[in-house]
């Protein structure tokens, strides 16, 4: 065990990455979640990323847990401690370990290959053998092998087993036998390493107090909770990775909060549509009828919904679309992340159309912006796109606890009720009474005076059918005015200025946030000072333009091939486009600071060369 | 051509229970071709609504795109209407209905709209037993795009120029039957006496009610070679079951009474009296209904009337255990768990 | 009759607009076509525009025939001679007549309203009465009323009745009775005006020799003919205005040229799909299988095809999409024209996608570019969008006769045949052997060695499924390279320089062409000199960028609300965006020079103020 | 996991008429769950192709998205395959087939792929009588998206957690029958002896041939409450008609021969021998087939085999009068009318 300490270059406390390589369908997800949660409970900030294949069983999967005492929010891209449970990927897993790092493997079978790197310490634990001896049933043995490595990792890093036990107890509740079995497996791993590797590793987990007031939650669950709090009553969907868990979450929250205990009546309705065209059609129907309605989907779904989106835009029907983006094009990489539907969503559908978008960066914003999305949709009577992605939506993120103000009331926009209709002389659906581009709306069944006809074909301000050029233009011109006026209603940008004066800046969006902040620190350390603005809504708030104007050069950091955020900035602000330098990452992995640091450094180097 | 006609005053017209005349149920002027079957269906709808004394604002009109789909603008101008995209009316109806089941949903579609681009939505609305009246104005062609064959065109039916259709038609009634619809009827725009009571019955049926109305397109499919022409339909028209809708009837369920009519009490009120023309036809027997319709190909007869009825299937609202009070009318307080619940919920994420 | 001549300000020979207001479904289209064709046969250049409603019968419709001795290609926007056949629109029709102009109406009934303008001469001809007297059957009477006004117009303007007769004879061929009846109706109108208005109008049609070597054809027919000449064998479609006549045209040409007289076998296949998703899927299936395949549609169809388009892009399947654009959004104005799907087509589908577009400006280019589209699709193995519109597609245009070079051979791109497959050692579908981003393709059934798997999910250069970031990136990076390389293969821009040196210019696209050229002349007359470039393909040819660089300011003239061509220029060239000034028209009518002249003048005036 | 496996050499394996072993018909390694029904269907396809001695490159594999749709990569690596978008395989197959009818089109789909998002395309491919083998790997759930009910889920069948399905299922065989399919079969992935001959027969049938294969999803729908589990299917499995495909048979058409088997000669060669298990079942009687399938709800039996056969309907090629030589092989000269024709054509536009 001595060489262990020798190999390690330095002792790293609460600052390393634990990466578990496994095969999907073996139940490793809960073991990995347990590890991460335990670290979090010890007060240590964590970043967790689950990398899984687009199939159900038998292919490689990885889970990264970054302990980050400095509370960074991104992947680091390194792996100091690899738990290599998948023989298929041994080679690549070993190669990935950082110099001086460790690799834990199942030594039930000899694995000489895993000892080929001088600068990596391989730690063998006979997980399978021990579990086979301890447990009967085949499936149990597979599951318990995972728990056994949890114990081994705990033993090696100093992770508190009591915390693990607490979590296991919470997890299984009253199912005593499951608690016993899992703890048994954990102890098998723990005891083995305590016996065979008594000296602690230089990678240490130590208690901190940096997670108080925080929770660990994924963005889809958070967005679902936002839908509940927004008072959404109707959701239609068609299953698609990575959006499925959003509707799963909505369903389980509604089942908790919205079912009448006596009658069993449900104060919500979820319909699994026959496809995405139907799902968005249903949400539009519900929105037209006055319910807060939404549909979660991913890129292929947005493509399929395109025709209906244009209808809701032109007919001015409120509806919220959650686009949990995944790597495209086409079916692409369904289990990899990207921010690749930005331009699509901004201008979705044929003809002249412009939409409202919100861009959450983490689960907390998912919760908050979900609520805002419904307010925006009703206020502006139009589809609102909630642009999240697989990384935000499906990974557990450490975020501050959600807050709620009980005085919140939904912004229903200009919606006339029965009495108001009774009082007015005549109602015209598309009459711009207030001159702000937003007209009054009525609901079916409320009053015969409120009756109007919603259509995707040419209509005039009265709501009547028209093919007259001037009448047609009046309506579509108002639609642009209305859209532009949303610039100050969408969530405003978040600006972070560096301490030193900076002539250059970064603009980024969504889940890149953590990576950008970390990259800024790294660049600052190299003497490159940058300010940073994160856009959170489209059309862009005026502050965005002002921020660009303030700087000589702005790096636009985003996760797609075609610089889509930059495209939107170029199109929809007055910023000169050569000021906007694209920094792109589209490998499908959650962002890490590396591509930003390297991208910006490389760019600055070229300037140096040129100068 | 505004969608909100002024209140009509006409002293000489009879009034229904709400004190409204038939004018109160009319819409804007039709822009269809003179003689188009669809206009007769529009008239039947106006008549049925007036006769039922339903408040105009209690209806919600939904449609797709096509000459047929346009007609929702031509009746009941005092009801909301939504004329969405081609073939996707059923989904809009589903969402609208889910959040307010108190309205009467009237979907108008065409054979192109329902059987080609919209076939999936048509099928799945039936599967969900969406509580609505679904009228398919069937003319065998795409009227609005100038006369291409639709999927309902019969084999051998010809275009104006004489080119025959060679593809197997889709029979919406057979499909509805096999997909589980509880109310399946066929009618002809040329016979209002049959259509009006069917519309009333369908409106009162709690669940998906299909009326496939042969509704000739005078401009593109009313020539000699067409099997969806007025002449052809009149010739082969064969009413199987005659339906009368009687409001607020006494409780007499099932089985044939002495007057030879079968009486069925509907969940939403009223009674149906079914009088068979063919003595051996039983509108409760799905297999017989399918077989009878499949025979059409054989003798060419167009069998009409309420072909099948099963009023005991849970509709979408029941299946989803939706509340009495429409979702769109629940107060926000009933929907929002509040600050305290949020705090306690979050313990699970620590 | 004297006042007629008095009112008229000047005699206009072959330079005025004849506009016919009617009701659709009355058969006026053939009467109007006859008038236009007769003028054309007299050697006078004409521009014809049919304005029809989105219904089948009973709504207002207008037909404009511009006689333009200077051979302009656009509407003038004026109406010197109105034939007012629709009582519903009398008021508006009268209002539209140019001062000093004429209005012909059916004087069977008195129409005092039509005499309210001092500066317009109303000419009453009792068309209905005369036709009722002359013909039996009700439908015939309606049809013949139209022919009667043809005769009246001929009589008043000097249009040669012999030419009309020649055309009627050609039109009805052997149907002698129809020729007789129609000529009878024409003569009724002619005789009446000869008798009652013996003095000629100051609006005159006189023989010229400016139409030799030209034909009158609509763009959809021309594009259909291009498909035939390109060797396309498969077309799938779903009816939608204004694209329907493209497939109608293809069908009738194929029936003429591609049916085996002996066996009745058809060397083409047209499938009316159940919707647009199916139609494009079929075209993709046929393209994958090696046929030249296409689908014509309009905006709503492109929206519906979006998911499949991304598949063809990523799977690299050649297919040609004809987008006959109409006014959006949603159902919009189906019988009005716009250029409003430019950005949609350029980036259609979710994820990072970029497509090849061609932009014909008139039927002749429709013919030629249809052929080029298939070459581009096969050469670059990707969807190609043929961006036409209602104006180009459905109106008859006067264009130079089409030419054909019999030495043309289709460019099938890198397609390996059986022998080539036999010869190579191993085939990998996405291997960039030549380093140009274009890889080799094989067809099913040819050779087992050529077998590969086409997928829209992640794949590597071998064609194998992958979720590996580097393998994935390699392919999508190559796709951008491939796309960029199409810039010099798409039809190059057309540049027209004014005689004087110009620091400003116009960039425009498609059917705006005629209006731009006329506007340039009008502006030049006012001392505003402009150069002009018309883009014909996307990605933009390098010449486009050079042209922009050459000028201080470039007006981007197009027919949509959101300046979509400008958006593409901003995104895909290095041109600074403030150089690109939008000049927009989205009223749905075929372009006329007015909005360009006014737009540019207004802009220059503001500059003047500012300066 | 490349799509082009190296030629296999295995001396001990039997060879077919082309001298190929079963290995030549295999594809890349399956990535499905161990025990997934779909892998058995894959194996049956390999077997059937090998037995028929069809050249591997004569097949074209088409599919949508789903676990089922992935399987086209797992057989016949020496054939072209196209794995398109969810639910739209039939359209791609239609286009591909139209331009080269000489290949054997094998479409693989799932119940989600065919009955929900793809229901319209499924129906219209049948209407067109597209000449293809269409295998619907039916497991009652969406496997790839982790176990949601599909439109094929039976009423009362439960999720793993015990939640029952309440919506009427769509039976693809009933739909195919009413939409005009000429070859409709049901099979079970667990019975290769029935499936392999059915696949052979379907491949040789000229027209649309549907095989709805109950193919259990071991991960999400193989529990006690499921009606699409192995256990449930074995229990209620009820073969109605046994099919044998005999290559190059003598010309004996129709009617039952003395050995009790009904013999049918197929247009594309070979003979079918249908042996009935239920003596009163006639696979030529569509009405009976529909009624029999609709009964399923009653006794729960899963009736399998070649349920309906009509080999006399024109397929899409015939209906479109397509040439003998595939469109994709016609020389350009046969397609292009040339310069002179263009000049003369244009006279009409003067
Ligand atoms: C997405 C889309 N595709 C095509 C069209 C063009 N279109 C309008 S109506 C119609 C068919 C109408 O046929 P049907 O439903 O039978 O109605 P009918 O006019 O015969 O009453 C079509 C194809 C459209 N509006 N939208
Ligand atoms: C447009 C689109 N929507 C949703 C999905 C997600 N998705 C993938 S497979 C699938 C369902 C598969 O079910 P089924 O066809 O029954 O196949 P199985 O996996 O059960 O074999 C879905 C919804 C998708 N790929 N594309
Ligand atoms: S075209 Fe046919 S369906 Fe349309 S309005 Fe005219 S008659 Fe009716
Ligand atoms: S999830 Fe189900 S359908 Fe998919 S591979 Fe696994 S067992 Fe088969
Ligand atoms: Mg129709
Ligand atoms: Mg399935």
CSV table of C-alpha atoms in Angstrom, one decimal, chain D residues 91-205:
chain,number,residue,atom,x,y,z
D,91,UNK,CA,-43.0,6.5,-46.6
D,92,UNK,CA,-39.3,5.9,-47.1
D,93,UNK,CA,-40.2,2.3,-48.1
D,94,UNK,CA,-42.7,3.6,-50.6
D,95,UNK,CA,-40.3,5.9,-52.3
D,96,UNK,CA,-37.5,3.3,-52.3
D,97,UNK,CA,-39.8,0.6,-53.6
D,98,UNK,CA,-41.3,2.7,-56.3
D,99,UNK,CA,-38.0,3.2,-58.0
D,100,UNK,CA,-36.7,-0.3,-57.6
D,101,UNK,CA,-39.3,-3.1,-57.1
D,102,UNK,CA,-36.7,-5.8,-57.6
D,103,UNK,CA,-35.5,-5.7,-54.1
D,104,UNK,CA,-37.1,-7.4,-51.1
D,105,UNK,CA,-38.2,-4.6,-48.8
D,106,UNK,CA,-38.2,-5.5,-45.1
D,107,UNK,CA,-39.7,-3.0,-42.8
D,108,UNK,CA,-39.2,-3.3,-39.1
D,109,UNK,CA,-41.3,-1.3,-36.8
D,110,UNK,CA,-42.6,-1.2,-33.2
D,111,UNK,CA,-46.0,-0.7,-31.8
D,112,UNK,CA,-45.2,2.9,-30.9
D,113,UNK,CA,-43.6,3.5,-34.2
D,114,UNK,CA,-46.5,2.1,-36.2
D,115,UNK,CA,-49.6,2.7,-34.1
D,116,UNK,CA,-49.0,6.1,-32.6
D,117,UNK,CA,-46.8,8.5,-34.4
D,118,UNK,CA,-46.8,6.4,-37.6
D,119,UNK,CA,-50.4,5.2,-37.7
D,120,UNK,CA,-51.2,7.4,-40.8
D,121,UNK,CA,-48.2,6.1,-42.7
D,122,UNK,CA,-48.9,2.5,-41.7
D,123,UNK,CA,-52.5,2.8,-42.9
D,124,UNK,CA,-51.6,4.5,-46.2
D,125,UNK,CA,-48.8,2.0,-47.1
D,126,UNK,CA,-51.5,-0.7,-46.7
D,127,UNK,CA,-53.9,1.3,-48.9
D,128,UNK,CA,-51.3,1.5,-51.6
D,129,UNK,CA,-50.6,-2.2,-51.3
D,130,UNK,CA,-46.9,-1.6,-51.1
D,131,UNK,CA,-45.0,-4.8,-51.9
D,132,UNK,CA,-43.1,-5.3,-48.7
D,133,UNK,CA,-42.8,-7.4,-45.6
D,134,UNK,CA,-43.8,-5.3,-42.7
D,135,UNK,CA,-42.9,-6.7,-39.3
D,136,UNK,CA,-44.4,-4.9,-36.3
D,137,UNK,CA,-42.5,-6.0,-33.2
D,138,UNK,CA,-45.3,-5.6,-30.7
D,139,UNK,CA,-44.5,-5.4,-27.0
D,140,UNK,CA,-47.3,-3.1,-25.8
D,141,UNK,CA,-44.8,-0.5,-24.7
D,142,UNK,CA,-42.3,2.1,-25.8
D,143,UNK,CA,-39.1,0.1,-25.0
D,144,UNK,CA,-36.5,2.7,-26.0
D,145,UNK,CA,-38.1,5.5,-24.0
D,146,UNK,CA,-38.4,3.3,-21.0
D,147,UNK,CA,-41.7,1.6,-20.8
D,148,UNK,CA,-44.7,4.0,-21.5
D,149,UNK,CA,-47.8,2.2,-22.7
D,150,UNK,CA,-48.1,2.1,-26.5
D,151,UNK,CA,-51.4,2.2,-28.3
D,152,UNK,CA,-51.2,-1.6,-28.5
D,153,UNK,CA,-51.4,-2.0,-24.7
D,154,UNK,CA,-54.5,-4.0,-23.7
D,155,UNK,CA,-57.0,-2.6,-21.3
D,156,UNK,CA,-56.1,-3.8,-17.9
D,157,UNK,CA,-52.5,-4.6,-18.7
D,158,UNK,CA,-50.4,-3.0,-16.1
D,159,UNK,CA,-47.1,-1.2,-15.8
D,160,UNK,CA,-44.3,-2.7,-13.7
D,161,UNK,CA,-45.7,-0.6,-10.8
D,162,UNK,CA,-49.2,-2.0,-11.3
D,163,UNK,CA,-50.9,1.0,-13.0
D,164,UNK,CA,-53.4,-0.4,-15.5
D,165,UNK,CA,-53.9,0.8,-19.0
D,166,UNK,CA,-57.4,2.2,-19.6
D,167,UNK,CA,-57.4,3.0,-23.3
D,168,UNK,CA,-58.8,0.8,-26.0
D,169,UNK,CA,-55.9,-0.8,-27.8
D,170,UNK,CA,-55.4,-0.6,-31.6
D,171,UNK,CA,-55.1,-4.0,-33.1
D,172,UNK,CA,-52.8,-3.7,-36.1
D,173,UNK,CA,-54.2,-6.9,-37.7
D,174,UNK,CA,-57.8,-5.6,-37.6
D,175,UNK,CA,-56.7,-2.3,-39.0
D,176,UNK,CA,-54.7,-3.9,-41.8
D,177,UNK,CA,-57.7,-6.1,-42.6
D,178,UNK,CA,-60.1,-3.1,-42.8
D,179,UNK,CA,-57.6,-1.0,-44.7
D,180,UNK,CA,-57.2,-3.6,-47.4
D,181,UNK,CA,-54.1,-5.6,-46.7
D,182,UNK,CA,-53.8,-8.9,-48.6
D,183,UNK,CA,-51.5,-10.7,-46.2
D,184,UNK,CA,-52.2,-10.4,-42.5
D,185,UNK,CA,-50.5,-12.6,-39.9
D,186,UNK,CA,-49.9,-12.6,-36.2
D,187,UNK,CA,-47.0,-14.5,-34.6
D,188,UNK,CA,-45.0,-14.7,-31.4
D,189,UNK,CA,-41.3,-14.1,-31.1
D,190,UNK,CA,-41.2,-17.2,-28.9
D,191,UNK,CA,-42.3,-19.6,-31.7
D,192,UNK,CA,-39.7,-19.6,-34.4
D,193,UNK,CA,-41.3,-22.7,-36.1
D,194,UNK,CA,-44.4,-20.5,-36.9
D,195,UNK,CA,-42.5,-17.3,-37.5
D,196,UNK,CA,-39.9,-18.5,-40.0
D,197,UNK,CA,-42.4,-19.9,-42.6
D,198,UNK,CA,-44.6,-16.8,-42.2
D,199,UNK,CA,-41.6,-14.6,-43.0
D,200,UNK,CA,-40.9,-16.6,-46.1
D,201,UNK,CA,-44.4,-16.5,-47.2
D,202,UNK,CA,-44.7,-12.8,-46.6
D,203,UNK,CA,-41.5,-12.2,-48.6
D,204,UNK,CA,-42.9,-14.1,-51.5
D,205,UNK,CA,-46.3,-12.4,-51.3
